[in-house]
Coordinates of C-alpha atoms in Angstrom, one line a residue:
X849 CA 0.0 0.0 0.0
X850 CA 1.6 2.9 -1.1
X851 CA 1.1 7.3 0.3
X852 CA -1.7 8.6 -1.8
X853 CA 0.0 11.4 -4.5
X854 CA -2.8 13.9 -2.7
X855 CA -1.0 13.9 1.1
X856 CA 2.4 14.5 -0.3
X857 CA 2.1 18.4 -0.1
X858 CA 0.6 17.7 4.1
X859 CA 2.1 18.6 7.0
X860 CA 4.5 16.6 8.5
X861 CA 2.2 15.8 11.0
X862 CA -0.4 14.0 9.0
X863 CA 2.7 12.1 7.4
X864 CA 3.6 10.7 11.4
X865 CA 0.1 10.1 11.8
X866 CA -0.3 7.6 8.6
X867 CA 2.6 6.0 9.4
X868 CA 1.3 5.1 12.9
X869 CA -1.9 4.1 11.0
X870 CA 0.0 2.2 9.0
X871 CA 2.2 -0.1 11.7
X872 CA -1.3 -1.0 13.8
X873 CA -2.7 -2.2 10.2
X874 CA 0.0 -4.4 9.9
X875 CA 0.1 -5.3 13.9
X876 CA -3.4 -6.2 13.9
X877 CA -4.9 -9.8 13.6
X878 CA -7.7 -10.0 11.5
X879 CA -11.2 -12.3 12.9
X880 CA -11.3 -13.1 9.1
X881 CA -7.5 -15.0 8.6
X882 CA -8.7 -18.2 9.8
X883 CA -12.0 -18.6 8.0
X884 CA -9.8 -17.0 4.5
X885 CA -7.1 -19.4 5.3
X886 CA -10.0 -22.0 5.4
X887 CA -11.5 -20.9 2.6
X888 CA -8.0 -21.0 0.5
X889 CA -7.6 -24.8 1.7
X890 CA -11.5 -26.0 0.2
X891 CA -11.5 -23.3 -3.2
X892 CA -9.3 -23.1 -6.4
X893 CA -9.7 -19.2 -5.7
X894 CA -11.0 -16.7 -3.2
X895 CA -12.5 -13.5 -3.5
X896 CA -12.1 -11.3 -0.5
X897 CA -14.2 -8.3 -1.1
X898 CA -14.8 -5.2 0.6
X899 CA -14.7 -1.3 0.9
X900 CA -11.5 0.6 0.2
X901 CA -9.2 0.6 2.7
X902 CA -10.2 -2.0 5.0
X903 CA -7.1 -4.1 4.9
X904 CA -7.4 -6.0 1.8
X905 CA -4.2 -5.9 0.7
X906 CA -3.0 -5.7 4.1
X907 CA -4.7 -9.3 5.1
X908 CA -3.3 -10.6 1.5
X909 CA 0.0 -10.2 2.2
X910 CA 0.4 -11.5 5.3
X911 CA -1.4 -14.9 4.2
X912 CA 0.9 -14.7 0.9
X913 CA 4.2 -14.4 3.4
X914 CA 3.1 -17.5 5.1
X915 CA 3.1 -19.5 1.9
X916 CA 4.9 -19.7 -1.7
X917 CA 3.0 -16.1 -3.4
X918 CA 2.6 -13.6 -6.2
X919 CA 1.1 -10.7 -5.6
X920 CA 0.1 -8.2 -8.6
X921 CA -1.6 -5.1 -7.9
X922 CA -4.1 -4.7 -11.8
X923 CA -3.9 -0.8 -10.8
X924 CA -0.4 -0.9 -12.5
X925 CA 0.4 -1.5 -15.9
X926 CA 3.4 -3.0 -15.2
X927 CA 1.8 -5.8 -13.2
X928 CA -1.1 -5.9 -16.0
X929 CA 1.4 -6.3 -18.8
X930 CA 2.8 -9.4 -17.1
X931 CA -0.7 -11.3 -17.3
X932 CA -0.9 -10.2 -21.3
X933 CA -0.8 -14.2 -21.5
X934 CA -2.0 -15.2 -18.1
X935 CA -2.4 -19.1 -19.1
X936 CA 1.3 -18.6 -19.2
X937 CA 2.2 -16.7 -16.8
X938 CA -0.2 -18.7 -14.4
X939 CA 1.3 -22.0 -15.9
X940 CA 5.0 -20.8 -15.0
X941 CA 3.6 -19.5 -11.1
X942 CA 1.9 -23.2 -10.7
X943 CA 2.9 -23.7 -7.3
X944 CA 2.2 -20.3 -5.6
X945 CA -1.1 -18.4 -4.3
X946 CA -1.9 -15.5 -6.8
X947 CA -2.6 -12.8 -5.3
X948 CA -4.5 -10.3 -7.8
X949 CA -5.3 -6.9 -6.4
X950 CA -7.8 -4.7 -8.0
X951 CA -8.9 -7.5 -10.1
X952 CA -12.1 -5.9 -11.4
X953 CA -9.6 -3.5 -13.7
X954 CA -9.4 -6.8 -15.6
X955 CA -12.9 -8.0 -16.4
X956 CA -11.5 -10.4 -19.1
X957 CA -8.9 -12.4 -16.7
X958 CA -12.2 -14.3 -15.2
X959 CA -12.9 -16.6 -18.4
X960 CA -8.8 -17.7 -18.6
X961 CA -8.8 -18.1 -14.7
X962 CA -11.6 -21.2 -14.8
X963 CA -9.3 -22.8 -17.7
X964 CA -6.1 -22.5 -15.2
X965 CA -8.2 -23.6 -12.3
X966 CA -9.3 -26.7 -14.8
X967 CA -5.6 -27.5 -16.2
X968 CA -4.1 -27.2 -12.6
X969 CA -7.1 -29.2 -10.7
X970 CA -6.2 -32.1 -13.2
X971 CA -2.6 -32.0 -12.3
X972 CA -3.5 -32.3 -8.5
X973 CA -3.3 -28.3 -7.9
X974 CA -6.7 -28.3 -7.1
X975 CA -7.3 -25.4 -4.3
X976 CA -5.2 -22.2 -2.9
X977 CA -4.3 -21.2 -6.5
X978 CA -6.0 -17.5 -6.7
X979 CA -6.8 -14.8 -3.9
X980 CA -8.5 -12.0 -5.9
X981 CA -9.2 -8.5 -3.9
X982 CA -11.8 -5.8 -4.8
X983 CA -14.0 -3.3 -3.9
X984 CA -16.2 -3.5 -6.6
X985 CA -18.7 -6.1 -5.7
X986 CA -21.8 -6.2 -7.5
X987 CA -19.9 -6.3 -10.5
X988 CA -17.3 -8.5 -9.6
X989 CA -19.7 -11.2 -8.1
X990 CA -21.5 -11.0 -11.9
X991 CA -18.2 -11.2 -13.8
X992 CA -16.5 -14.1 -11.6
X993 CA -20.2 -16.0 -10.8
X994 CA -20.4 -16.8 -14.5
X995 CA -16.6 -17.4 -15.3
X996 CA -16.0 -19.5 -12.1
X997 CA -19.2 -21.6 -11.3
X998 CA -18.3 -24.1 -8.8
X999 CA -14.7 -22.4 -8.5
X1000 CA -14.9 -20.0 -6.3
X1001 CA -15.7 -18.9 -2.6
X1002 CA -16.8 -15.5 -1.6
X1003 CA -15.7 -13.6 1.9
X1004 CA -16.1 -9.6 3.1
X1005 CA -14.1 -7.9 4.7
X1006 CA -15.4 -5.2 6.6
X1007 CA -13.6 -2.4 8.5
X1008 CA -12.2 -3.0 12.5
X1009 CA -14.5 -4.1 14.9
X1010 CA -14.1 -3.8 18.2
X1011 CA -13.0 -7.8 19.0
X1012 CA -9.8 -7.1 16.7
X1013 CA -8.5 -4.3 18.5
X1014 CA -7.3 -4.4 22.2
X1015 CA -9.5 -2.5 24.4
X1016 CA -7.0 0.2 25.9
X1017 CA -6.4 1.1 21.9
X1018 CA -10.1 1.2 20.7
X1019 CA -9.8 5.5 20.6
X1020 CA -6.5 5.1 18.6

């Protein structure tokens, strides 16, 4: 997660504050892991969905460090070029979670995910292959729900609540 272009002319002070911001996002255990981890373990690919800044990303990456992972953020071209083939790509990454952020910015990848997911549960790569991330819902749950029938699992993400967070730092 990078400093949005807009709070680079801010006070120091705001700068010190997102950084704090930043280092209880990351020190935080999320109530979801588990049931994602689960969820990971049953499903060729997850979609964790949910409002901007929530921890998306955040909760990605931490289950991506605990396992062989990609992570490509479809907000960058760079990261977009590399799936210009994505059977290939895919095929070459067998082994490791994908980890596709912002994957509504690429409508198409759905339909060549579920013949990935088909190739790689017929080589015994059956589950853990894809954790997708957006905030675009209604859409996404149309686009992936016809692709990926029978592919795919489904979990929100929805901000902090109050079990997450220690009680002497619920005003932080």
């Amino acid at each position: 997660m990078g400093i949005d272009a807009s709070n680079a002319q801010q006070p120091l002070g705001n700068l010190a504050n997102l950084e704090v911001a930043s280092i209880v996002a990351w020190m935080l255990r999320r109530r979801i892991a588990a049931r994602l981890e689960q969820m990971l373990l049953h499903s060729p690919a997850v979609v964790l969905l949910g409002p901007r800044q929530v921890g998306k990303t955040t909760l990605a990456l931490e289950i991506g460090a605990t396992r062989p992972s990609l992570y490509l953020d479809l907000e960058d071209e760079d990261d977009r070029v590399k799936l210009s083939n994505p059977v290939r790509y895919f095929a070459d990454h067998e082994g490791e979670l994908a980890i596709l952020d912002e994957v509504h910015r690429a409508p198409e990848l759905f339909q060549r995910l579920r013949g990935v997911i088909d190739r790689g549960r017929r080589k015994g790569n059956a589950n853990g292959r894809f954790l997708l991330l957006g905030s675009a819902a209604m859409e996404m749950l149309r686009q992936s729900g016809e692709s990926l029938a029978g592919r795919i699992a489904y979990l929100e993400l929805g901000p902090f609540d109050p079990l997450e967070v220690a009680p002497d730092a619920l005003e932080t």
